[in-house]
Tab-separated table of C-alpha atoms in Angstrom:
chain	number	residue	atom	x	y	z
A	26	MET	CA	156.328	47.740	-147.858
A	27	LYS	CA	156.538	44.152	-146.926
A	28	ALA	CA	160.276	44.387	-146.799
A	29	ALA	CA	160.013	47.353	-144.507
A	30	VAL	CA	157.693	45.518	-142.223
A	31	ASN	CA	159.943	42.534	-142.126
A	32	GLN	CA	162.922	44.646	-141.410
A	33	LYS	CA	161.175	46.380	-138.632
A	34	LEU	CA	160.077	43.130	-137.136
A	35	THR	CA	163.529	41.719	-137.188
A	36	GLU	CA	165.033	44.802	-135.722
A	37	MET	CA	162.725	44.793	-132.824
A	38	GLY	CA	163.186	41.137	-132.150
A	39	GLU	CA	159.534	40.596	-132.716
A	40	ARG	CA	160.181	38.149	-135.472
A	41	ASP	CA	162.130	35.834	-133.292
A	42	ARG	CA	159.587	36.107	-130.584
A	43	LEU	CA	156.862	35.296	-133.030
A	44	LYS	CA	158.811	32.386	-134.340
A	45	GLU	CA	159.237	30.869	-130.912
A	46	LEU	CA	155.628	31.501	-130.129
A	47	LEU	CA	154.573	29.779	-133.306
A	48	ARG	CA	156.736	26.795	-132.631
A	49	ALA	CA	155.265	26.413	-129.183
A	50	LYS	CA	151.746	26.684	-130.512
A	51	LEU	CA	152.371	24.156	-133.252
A	52	THR	CA	153.760	21.650	-130.838
A	53	GLU	CA	150.903	22.260	-128.501
A	54	CYS	CA	148.226	21.571	-131.043
A	55	GLY	CA	150.009	18.477	-132.287
A	56	TRP	CA	151.034	19.807	-135.604
A	57	LYS	CA	154.589	18.840	-134.990
A	58	ASP	CA	153.742	15.228	-134.207
A	59	GLN	CA	151.615	15.048	-137.280
A	60	MET	CA	154.462	16.264	-139.389
A	61	LYS	CA	156.833	13.863	-137.767
A	62	ALA	CA	154.577	10.953	-138.531
A	63	HIS	CA	154.464	12.082	-142.107
A	64	CYS	CA	158.212	12.215	-142.085
A	65	LYS	CA	158.350	8.658	-140.905
A	66	GLU	CA	156.236	7.514	-143.760
A	67	VAL	CA	158.372	9.348	-146.206
A	68	ILE	CA	161.486	7.860	-144.738
A	69	LYS	CA	160.082	4.399	-144.763
A	70	GLN	CA	159.197	4.939	-148.362
A	71	LYS	CA	162.502	6.278	-149.386
A	72	GLY	CA	164.573	4.013	-147.255
A	73	LEU	CA	166.422	4.973	-144.125
A	74	GLU	CA	169.818	5.413	-145.621
A	75	HIS	CA	169.104	7.700	-148.467
A	76	VAL	CA	166.888	10.317	-147.023
A	77	THR	CA	168.052	13.831	-147.552
A	78	VAL	CA	166.945	17.079	-146.116
A	79	GLU	CA	165.644	18.196	-149.432
A	80	ASP	CA	163.382	15.238	-149.688
A	81	LEU	CA	161.848	15.946	-146.400
A	82	VAL	CA	161.457	19.598	-147.043
A	83	VAL	CA	159.798	18.962	-150.316
A	84	GLU	CA	157.360	16.579	-148.772
A	85	ILE	CA	156.675	18.355	-145.568
A	86	THR	CA	156.343	21.973	-146.404
A	87	PRO	CA	153.254	21.887	-148.520
A	88	LYS	CA	151.606	19.652	-146.044
A	89	GLY	CA	152.664	21.840	-143.218
A	90	ARG	CA	151.322	24.877	-144.907
A	91	GLY	CA	148.138	23.150	-145.759
A	92	THR	CA	147.071	22.040	-142.338
A	93	ASP	CA	144.938	24.328	-140.380
A	94	HIS	CA	146.519	27.647	-139.721
A	95	CYS	CA	143.715	30.047	-139.555
A	96	CYS	CA	143.236	29.882	-135.869
A	97	LEU	CA	146.937	30.158	-135.411
A	98	THR	CA	147.097	33.243	-137.486
A	99	SER	CA	144.708	35.158	-135.368
A	100	ALA	CA	146.202	33.747	-132.245
A	101	LEU	CA	149.569	34.959	-133.298
A	102	ILE	CA	148.334	38.381	-134.105
A	103	THR	CA	146.559	38.882	-130.874
A	104	ALA	CA	149.161	37.178	-128.812
A	105	PRO	CA	149.198	38.509	-125.262
A	106	GLY	CA	152.119	40.350	-123.908
A	107	ARG	CA	153.216	41.930	-127.080
A	108	PRO	CA	155.562	44.693	-126.211
A	109	PRO	CA	154.578	48.173	-127.283
A	110	SER	CA	156.182	49.205	-130.489
A	111	THR	CA	157.035	52.470	-132.037
A	112	SER	CA	154.736	53.648	-134.700
A	113	ARG	CA	155.760	53.179	-138.229
B	20	MET	CA	154.626	48.852	-135.097
B	21	LYS	CA	151.723	46.934	-133.750
B	22	MET	CA	149.650	44.979	-136.079
B	23	GLU	CA	146.468	45.538	-134.218
B	24	ASP	CA	147.009	49.225	-134.250
B	25	MET	CA	146.731	49.330	-137.982
B	26	PRO	CA	143.632	51.054	-139.142
B	27	LEU	CA	141.135	48.564	-140.330
B	28	SER	CA	139.668	50.414	-143.192
B	29	GLY	CA	138.688	48.584	-146.393
B	30	PRO	CA	141.689	48.521	-148.630
B	31	ASP	CA	144.066	48.735	-145.774
B	32	ASN	CA	142.427	45.883	-144.141
B	33	THR	CA	143.057	43.511	-146.965
B	34	LYS	CA	146.535	44.790	-147.254
B	35	LEU	CA	147.010	44.239	-143.611
B	36	GLU	CA	145.629	40.785	-143.756
B	37	SER	CA	147.727	39.770	-146.674
B	38	LEU	CA	150.707	41.212	-144.950
B	39	VAL	CA	149.954	39.274	-141.883
B	40	HIS	CA	149.408	36.168	-143.854
B	41	ASP	CA	152.656	36.529	-145.630
B	42	ILE	CA	154.572	36.992	-142.488
B	43	TYR	CA	152.805	34.107	-140.988
B	44	SER	CA	153.558	31.721	-143.786
B	45	GLU	CA	157.149	32.711	-143.635
B	46	LEU	CA	157.220	31.779	-140.040
B	47	VAL	CA	155.526	28.489	-140.697
B	48	GLU	CA	158.002	27.625	-143.384
B	49	ASP	CA	160.775	28.362	-140.989
B	50	ALA	CA	159.205	26.008	-138.500
B	51	CYS	CA	158.868	23.272	-141.128
B	52	LEU	CA	162.448	23.637	-142.125
B	53	GLY	CA	163.489	23.420	-138.553
B	54	LEU	CA	161.525	20.247	-138.164
B	55	CYS	CA	163.045	18.735	-141.275
B	56	PHE	CA	166.526	19.419	-140.063
B	57	GLU	CA	165.670	17.830	-136.760
B	58	VAL	CA	164.255	14.705	-138.313
B	59	HIS	CA	167.057	14.371	-140.795
B	60	ARG	CA	169.635	14.592	-138.093
B	61	ALA	CA	167.771	11.995	-136.047
B	62	VAL	CA	167.642	9.669	-139.002
B	63	LYS	CA	171.291	10.019	-139.818
B	64	GLN	CA	172.310	9.641	-136.183
B	65	GLY	CA	170.100	6.631	-135.873
B	66	TYR	CA	167.807	7.647	-133.115
B	67	PHE	CA	164.763	8.474	-135.114
B	68	PHE	CA	163.104	5.100	-134.881
B	69	LEU	CA	164.189	4.317	-131.361
B	70	ASP	CA	160.744	4.362	-129.876
B	71	GLU	CA	159.528	1.808	-132.319
B	72	THR	CA	160.615	-1.635	-131.304
B	73	ASP	CA	159.432	-4.902	-132.731
B	74	GLN	CA	155.861	-5.487	-133.537
B	75	GLU	CA	155.334	-7.894	-130.660
B	76	SER	CA	156.188	-5.421	-127.951
B	77	MET	CA	154.210	-2.778	-129.722
B	78	LYS	CA	151.131	-4.933	-129.562
B	79	GLU	CA	151.706	-5.835	-125.963
B	80	PHE	CA	151.874	-2.301	-124.691
B	81	GLU	CA	149.301	-0.783	-126.886
B	82	ILE	CA	147.067	1.764	-125.307
B	83	VAL	CA	143.810	0.220	-124.211
B	84	ASP	CA	140.623	2.138	-124.686
B	85	GLN	CA	137.915	-0.044	-123.254
B	86	PRO	CA	135.353	0.951	-120.685
B	87	GLY	CA	135.963	-0.217	-117.138
B	88	VAL	CA	139.662	-0.561	-117.746
B	89	ASP	CA	142.524	1.904	-117.628
B	90	ILE	CA	144.884	2.497	-120.511
B	91	PHE	CA	147.105	-0.305	-119.347
B	92	GLY	CA	144.207	-2.709	-119.352
B	93	GLN	CA	144.005	-3.036	-115.589
B	94	VAL	CA	140.711	-3.071	-113.832
B	95	TYR	CA	140.291	-0.259	-111.373
B	96	ASN	CA	138.511	-1.750	-108.416
B	97	GLN	CA	139.562	-5.294	-108.845
B	98	TRP	CA	140.377	-5.866	-105.193
B	99	LYS	CA	137.588	-3.810	-103.795
B	100	ASN	CA	135.229	-6.604	-103.083
B	101	LYS	CA	137.720	-9.249	-102.220
B	102	GLU	CA	137.904	-10.604	-98.731
B	103	CYS	CA	141.041	-11.678	-96.989
B	104	GLU	CA	141.384	-14.192	-94.228
B	105	CYS	CA	143.074	-12.848	-91.179
B	106	PRO	CA	145.898	-15.121	-90.106
B	107	ASN	CA	145.273	-14.277	-86.494
B	108	CYS	CA	141.574	-14.573	-85.952
B	109	LYS	CA	140.721	-16.483	-89.102
B	110	ARG	CA	137.953	-14.131	-90.071
B	111	LEU	CA	137.175	-12.862	-93.517
B	112	ILE	CA	137.843	-9.168	-93.663
B	113	ALA	CA	137.195	-6.797	-96.536
B	114	ALA	CA	140.341	-5.831	-98.385
B	115	SER	CA	140.144	-2.150	-97.625
B	116	ARG	CA	139.694	-2.818	-93.952
B	117	PHE	CA	142.321	-5.470	-93.762
B	118	ALA	CA	145.293	-3.412	-92.687
B	119	PRO	CA	143.591	-1.636	-89.787
B	120	HIS	CA	142.080	-4.900	-88.681
B	121	LEU	CA	145.476	-6.530	-88.583
B	122	GLU	CA	146.794	-3.667	-86.557
B	123	LYS	CA	144.187	-4.188	-83.892
B	124	CYS	CA	144.160	-7.915	-84.109
B	125	LEU	CA	147.874	-8.418	-83.672
B	126	GLY	CA	148.157	-5.630	-81.153
B	127	MET	CA	151.054	-3.987	-82.868
B	128	GLY	CA	149.745	-0.717	-84.168
B	129	ARG	CA	149.961	2.689	-82.652
B	130	ASN	CA	146.508	2.774	-81.216
B	131	SER	CA	145.901	-0.854	-80.634
B	132	SER	CA	147.566	-1.039	-77.262
B	133	ARG	CA	145.800	2.050	-76.076
B	134	ILE	CA	142.417	0.750	-76.959
B	135	ALA	CA	143.083	-2.682	-75.561
B	136	ASN	CA	144.299	-1.273	-72.296
B	137	ARG	CA	141.327	0.947	-71.965
B	138	ARG	CA	139.051	-1.946	-72.568
B	139	LEU	CA	140.833	-4.131	-70.079
B	140	ALA	CA	140.875	-1.372	-67.545
B	141	SER	CA	137.180	-0.947	-67.707
B	142	ASN	CA	136.681	-4.678	-67.478
B	143	ASN	CA	138.843	-4.911	-64.449
B	144	ASN	CA	137.183	-2.073	-62.755
B	145	MET	CA	133.905	-3.787	-63.164
B	146	SER	CA	135.100	-6.886	-61.501
B	147	LYS	CA	136.735	-4.859	-58.760
B	148	SER	CA	139.872	-6.834	-58.722
B	149	GLU	CA	142.740	-5.579	-56.682
B	150	SER	CA	145.772	-5.617	-58.769
B	151	ASP	CA	149.314	-6.099	-57.787
B	152	GLN	CA	150.472	-3.061	-56.007
B	153	GLU	CA	153.914	-3.295	-57.364
B	154	ASP	CA	152.730	-2.761	-60.873
B	155	ASN	CA	150.649	0.165	-59.899
B	156	ASP	CA	153.405	1.778	-58.005
B	157	ASP	CA	155.842	1.418	-60.747
B	158	LEU	CA	153.689	2.587	-63.527
B	159	ASN	CA	151.534	5.192	-61.944
B	160	ASP	CA	152.194	8.779	-61.539
B	161	ASN	CA	152.880	9.980	-58.106
B	162	ASP	CA	149.215	10.341	-57.429
B	163	TRP	CA	146.551	7.776	-56.984
B	164	SER	CA	142.943	8.528	-56.757
B	165	TYR	CA	139.715	7.846	-55.067
B	166	GLY	CA	137.454	7.549	-58.001
B	167	ALA	CA	137.704	4.362	-59.931
B	168	GLU	CA	135.887	5.672	-62.918
B	169	LYS	CA	138.071	8.659	-63.261
B	170	LYS	CA	141.312	6.845	-63.150
B	171	ALA	CA	140.365	3.750	-65.001
B	172	LYS	CA	142.314	4.899	-67.949
B	173	LYS	CA	145.490	5.203	-66.032
B	174	ARG	CA	145.615	1.652	-64.972
B	175	LYS	CA	148.706	0.333	-66.540
B	176	SER	CA	148.970	-2.970	-64.911
B	177	ASP	CA	147.022	-4.609	-67.654
B	178	LYS	CA	148.748	-3.062	-70.577
B	179	ASN	CA	150.176	-5.088	-73.364
B	180	GLN	CA	152.770	-7.298	-71.802
B	181	ASN	CA	155.029	-7.117	-74.782
B	182	SER	CA	154.934	-3.415	-75.190
B	183	PRO	CA	158.444	-1.996	-75.282
B	184	ARG	CA	157.388	0.898	-73.136
B	185	ARG	CA	156.402	-1.350	-70.351
B	186	SER	CA	159.826	-2.781	-69.852
B	187	LYS	CA	161.341	0.657	-70.084
B	188	SER	CA	159.103	2.132	-67.483
B	189	MET	CA	159.469	-0.863	-65.234
B	190	LYS	CA	163.243	-0.599	-65.312
B	191	HIS	CA	163.190	3.092	-64.810
B	192	LYS	CA	160.922	3.209	-61.862
B	193	ASN	CA	161.992	0.104	-60.121
B	194	GLY	CA	165.025	1.797	-58.763
B	195	GLU	CA	163.081	4.596	-57.224
B	196	LEU	CA	160.064	2.988	-55.818
B	197	GLY	CA	161.058	-0.585	-55.598
B	198	THR	CA	162.097	-0.433	-52.036
B	199	ILE	CA	159.038	1.338	-50.886
B	200	VAL	CA	156.785	-0.902	-52.772
B	201	THR	CA	158.132	-4.071	-51.377
B	202	SER	CA	157.740	-2.853	-47.889
B	203	GLU	CA	154.083	-2.253	-48.285
B	204	PRO	CA	152.209	-5.300	-49.286
B	205	TYR	CA	148.844	-3.700	-49.171
B	206	LYS	CA	145.800	-5.112	-50.604
B	207	TYR	CA	144.067	-1.995	-51.654
B	208	ASN	CA	144.152	-0.866	-55.192
B	209	PHE	CA	146.054	2.279	-55.875
B	210	ASN	CA	144.061	3.132	-58.842
B	211	THR	CA	140.685	2.661	-57.435
B	212	GLY	CA	141.355	5.050	-54.664
B	213	ILE	CA	142.212	5.047	-51.076
B	214	SER	CA	140.279	6.107	-48.115
B	215	TYR	CA	141.938	6.500	-44.817
B	216	GLU	CA	138.821	5.392	-43.115
B	217	THR	CA	138.970	1.987	-44.612
B	218	LEU	CA	142.493	1.332	-43.592
B	219	GLY	CA	143.448	0.084	-40.242
B	220	PRO	CA	145.719	1.993	-37.948
B	221	ASP	CA	148.734	-0.095	-38.704
B	222	GLU	CA	148.244	0.320	-42.366
B	223	VAL	CA	147.864	4.017	-42.074
B	224	ARG	CA	150.974	4.228	-39.979
B	225	SER	CA	153.099	2.268	-42.321
B	226	LEU	CA	151.670	4.091	-45.251
B	227	LEU	CA	152.380	7.493	-43.869
B	228	THR	CA	155.842	6.680	-42.707
B	229	THR	CA	156.951	6.021	-46.200
B	230	GLN	CA	154.822	8.299	-48.281
B	231	CYS	CA	153.471	11.757	-48.138
B	232	GLY	CA	149.869	10.745	-47.943
B	233	VAL	CA	148.310	14.079	-48.634
B	234	ILE	CA	145.069	13.791	-50.489
B	235	SER	CA	144.425	16.511	-52.968
B	236	GLU	CA	141.048	18.112	-52.751
B	237	HIS	CA	140.859	18.840	-56.394
B	238	THR	CA	141.881	15.546	-57.817
B	239	LYS	CA	141.242	13.329	-54.833
B	240	LYS	CA	144.617	11.772	-55.266
B	241	MET	CA	146.983	10.758	-52.557
B	242	CYS	CA	150.511	11.926	-52.884
B	243	THR	CA	152.867	8.989	-53.017
B	244	ARG	CA	156.050	10.945	-52.760
B	245	PRO	CA	158.499	9.048	-50.633
B	246	THR	CA	159.379	10.752	-47.443
B	247	LEU	CA	162.823	11.107	-45.967
B	248	PRO	CA	163.007	10.795	-42.231
B	249	ASP	CA	164.886	13.796	-41.024
B	250	ALA	CA	165.479	15.949	-43.998
B	251	ASP	CA	162.007	17.134	-44.569
B	252	PRO	CA	161.135	19.003	-41.468
B	253	VAL	CA	164.056	21.327	-41.955
B	254	VAL	CA	163.486	21.746	-45.619
B	255	GLU	CA	159.838	22.332	-45.361
B	256	ASN	CA	160.176	24.943	-42.768
B	257	ASP	CA	161.835	27.289	-45.118
B	258	GLY	CA	158.711	27.709	-47.031
B	259	PHE	CA	156.752	28.808	-44.074
B	260	ASP	CA	155.630	32.132	-43.081
B	261	ILE	CA	155.945	31.060	-39.556
B	262	PRO	CA	159.194	32.171	-38.111
B	263	ASP	CA	159.559	29.183	-35.959
B	264	GLY	CA	158.892	26.103	-37.915
B	265	GLN	CA	160.483	23.883	-35.424
B	266	THR	CA	158.142	24.892	-32.743
B	267	LEU	CA	155.230	24.270	-34.961
B	268	MET	CA	156.491	20.818	-35.608
B	269	SER	CA	156.911	20.296	-31.980
B	270	ARG	CA	153.478	21.547	-31.269
B	271	LEU	CA	152.081	18.797	-33.276
B	272	GLN	CA	154.494	16.300	-31.989
B	273	TRP	CA	153.142	13.182	-30.501
B	274	GLU	CA	154.539	12.010	-27.278
B	275	ASP	CA	156.045	8.761	-28.225
B	276	SER	CA	157.440	9.666	-31.576
B	277	SER	CA	160.836	8.218	-31.707
B	278	ASP	CA	161.676	8.749	-35.311
B	279	ILE	CA	162.101	12.434	-35.357
B	280	SER	CA	164.667	13.477	-32.912
B	281	PRO	CA	165.016	17.175	-33.702
B	282	THR	CA	161.443	17.832	-33.039
B	283	ASP	CA	161.332	15.719	-29.987
B	284	SER	CA	163.370	18.051	-27.971
B	285	ALA	CA	161.299	20.979	-28.940
B	286	SER	CA	158.070	19.337	-28.221
B	287	SER	CA	158.113	19.759	-24.556
B	288	LYS	CA	159.152	23.358	-24.721
B	289	ALA	CA	156.678	24.994	-26.937
B	290	SER	CA	153.632	23.176	-26.052
B	291	THR	CA	150.960	25.757	-25.666
B	292	ASN	CA	152.160	29.209	-26.505
B	293	PRO	CA	152.814	29.077	-30.165
B	294	SER	CA	149.673	27.242	-30.792
B	295	ASP	CA	147.502	29.908	-29.338
B	296	SER	CA	149.191	32.672	-31.143
B	297	ARG	CA	149.018	30.855	-34.329
B	298	ARG	CA	145.571	29.660	-34.133
B	299	PRO	CA	144.071	32.266	-36.397
B	300	LYS	CA	146.733	31.730	-38.984
B	301	LYS	CA	147.078	28.070	-38.881
B	302	LYS	CA	143.678	26.886	-38.151
B	303	LYS	CA	143.996	23.897	-40.236
B	304	ARG	CA	147.346	22.734	-39.258
B	305	PRO	CA	146.567	22.138	-35.684
B	306	SER	CA	143.664	20.131	-36.758
B	307	LEU	CA	146.051	17.825	-38.380
B	308	GLY	CA	147.710	16.985	-35.214
B	309	LEU	CA	144.619	16.775	-33.198
B	310	ASN	CA	142.671	13.795	-32.756
B	311	SER	CA	142.710	12.720	-29.297
B	312	GLY	CA	141.721	16.199	-28.415
B	313	GLY	CA	138.389	15.100	-29.498
B	314	GLY	CA	137.474	15.602	-33.043
B	315	GLY	CA	138.891	18.071	-35.382
B	316	GLY	CA	139.803	20.250	-32.524
B	317	GLY	CA	140.553	23.337	-34.461
B	318	GLY	CA	142.309	25.298	-31.931
B	319	GLY	CA	144.244	23.768	-29.344
B	320	GLY	CA	147.845	23.450	-28.873
B	321	SER	CA	147.494	19.860	-28.344
B	322	SER	CA	151.030	18.982	-28.492
B	323	SER	CA	150.659	16.873	-25.524
B	324	LEU	CA	148.613	14.414	-27.322
B	325	THR	CA	148.293	10.977	-26.179
B	326	GLY	CA	147.175	9.184	-29.229
B	327	GLY	CA	150.719	8.474	-29.909
B	328	SER	CA	150.313	5.715	-32.340
B	329	SER	CA	150.175	7.910	-35.291
B	330	SER	CA	152.431	10.583	-34.024
B	331	SER	CA	155.342	9.844	-36.162
B	332	GLN	CA	153.293	9.700	-39.212
B	333	SER	CA	151.590	12.892	-38.472
B	334	ASN	CA	154.888	14.612	-38.007
B	335	ILE	CA	156.212	13.449	-41.234
B	336	SER	CA	153.035	13.991	-43.023
B	337	LEU	CA	152.722	17.385	-41.524
B	338	SER	CA	156.122	18.389	-42.552
B	339	THR	CA	155.406	17.483	-46.058
B	340	LYS	CA	151.929	18.729	-45.870
B	341	LYS	CA	152.870	22.170	-44.897
B	342	LYS	CA	152.587	23.294	-48.372
B	343	ARG	CA	149.047	22.175	-48.526
B	344	PRO	CA	147.489	22.817	-45.237
B	345	LYS	CA	143.988	23.140	-46.413
B	346	LEU	CA	143.928	19.982	-48.308
B	347	SER	CA	144.627	17.668	-45.507
B	348	ALA	CA	142.298	19.289	-43.074
B	349	PRO	CA	139.040	17.823	-44.139
B	350	SER	CA	140.058	14.233	-44.154
B	351	ILE	CA	142.699	13.816	-41.592
B	352	PRO	CA	140.798	14.736	-38.503
B	353	SER	CA	138.312	12.053	-39.157
B	354	ILE	CA	141.032	9.535	-39.469
B	355	TYR	CA	142.500	10.393	-36.195
B	356	ASP	CA	139.110	10.280	-34.720
B	357	ASP	CA	138.947	6.697	-35.608
B	358	LEU	CA	142.257	6.015	-34.078
B	359	ASN	CA	141.037	7.243	-30.814
């Protein structure tokens, strides 16, 4: 069922819309800057020259997931202006 | 498929929530990945740490968070209570009032000249000085008034000497009125008003030969329009409702008027007739010409007037006064009374 939902979302373009919306909200609430600061620390730790994408991802993602999402979840769900969709 | 349209029953609800949560975390992971790519690219391109300079500058421009000071560390009302010394008058002026004070003090602002002139005008009016007529003529409008109080503001003779406008207006009007002005070295003050009664006969004559002289009832101003010797009678007549303007002129012609030749010839002809017929219409005009007839003699065709001294003036003034017959009636007769 989850696959079906995902597929539907993608088809309708809702997924992309949600993604953009999420990005905007994260930036707005400062999540992005927080993450960036964390990145800086990681980079300073690891050294500027040898940082790889994988390193960053490994460091950032759990932290990113851990910081407060709950409000964002509901905000995303009840986001205004959601276009009407066909029933499942 | 709208999420919020999902039925929120028990089992479905949890399913829904978990579904939502899953989708959400996927989106968040996507965002994180995006961020990582961004940072990695910045690092590899070398612009990631650009906003961080050396420690010294960082300390210098740190954000300040103290009370009474803005984030740059500057005090808000630092200059509020300071006093500045005016270079002109050497007084201590508050900082916020300094600029307007300078404007007035140096006499260079927009309003400073206006205020100064008004002040000077009122001062001069108090002392009843009679200013130079030339200035008044040049800078006034065509009218000058009786009432001193009313026209105090229009006195321009005492305006700021360095004002650019002054030189402009002087140059502009000198050509027009210069000649007239120089020929009339009167002592009375144009601005403070003129009364024909106060002037002597010679003054009145010379005044009225060169200017219109009509005094407006409404504004009590005398018209200073320069008169042209022979052109006006003909021109003015066109505006009349009288068919025979020439005869009218002649009716009011004084005997020894030598300036106006066209009307001279007619004077002897139409001495009495037109006047009678026109009396109802032109009550006031005849009164202009009358004086020797004894007082404001409303009626009479007194073309054969003897008080010739002011004949020429009356002709000219009449010709130019034809457009305003009523206005001149009240005052003129009294003047001519005096002459007799």
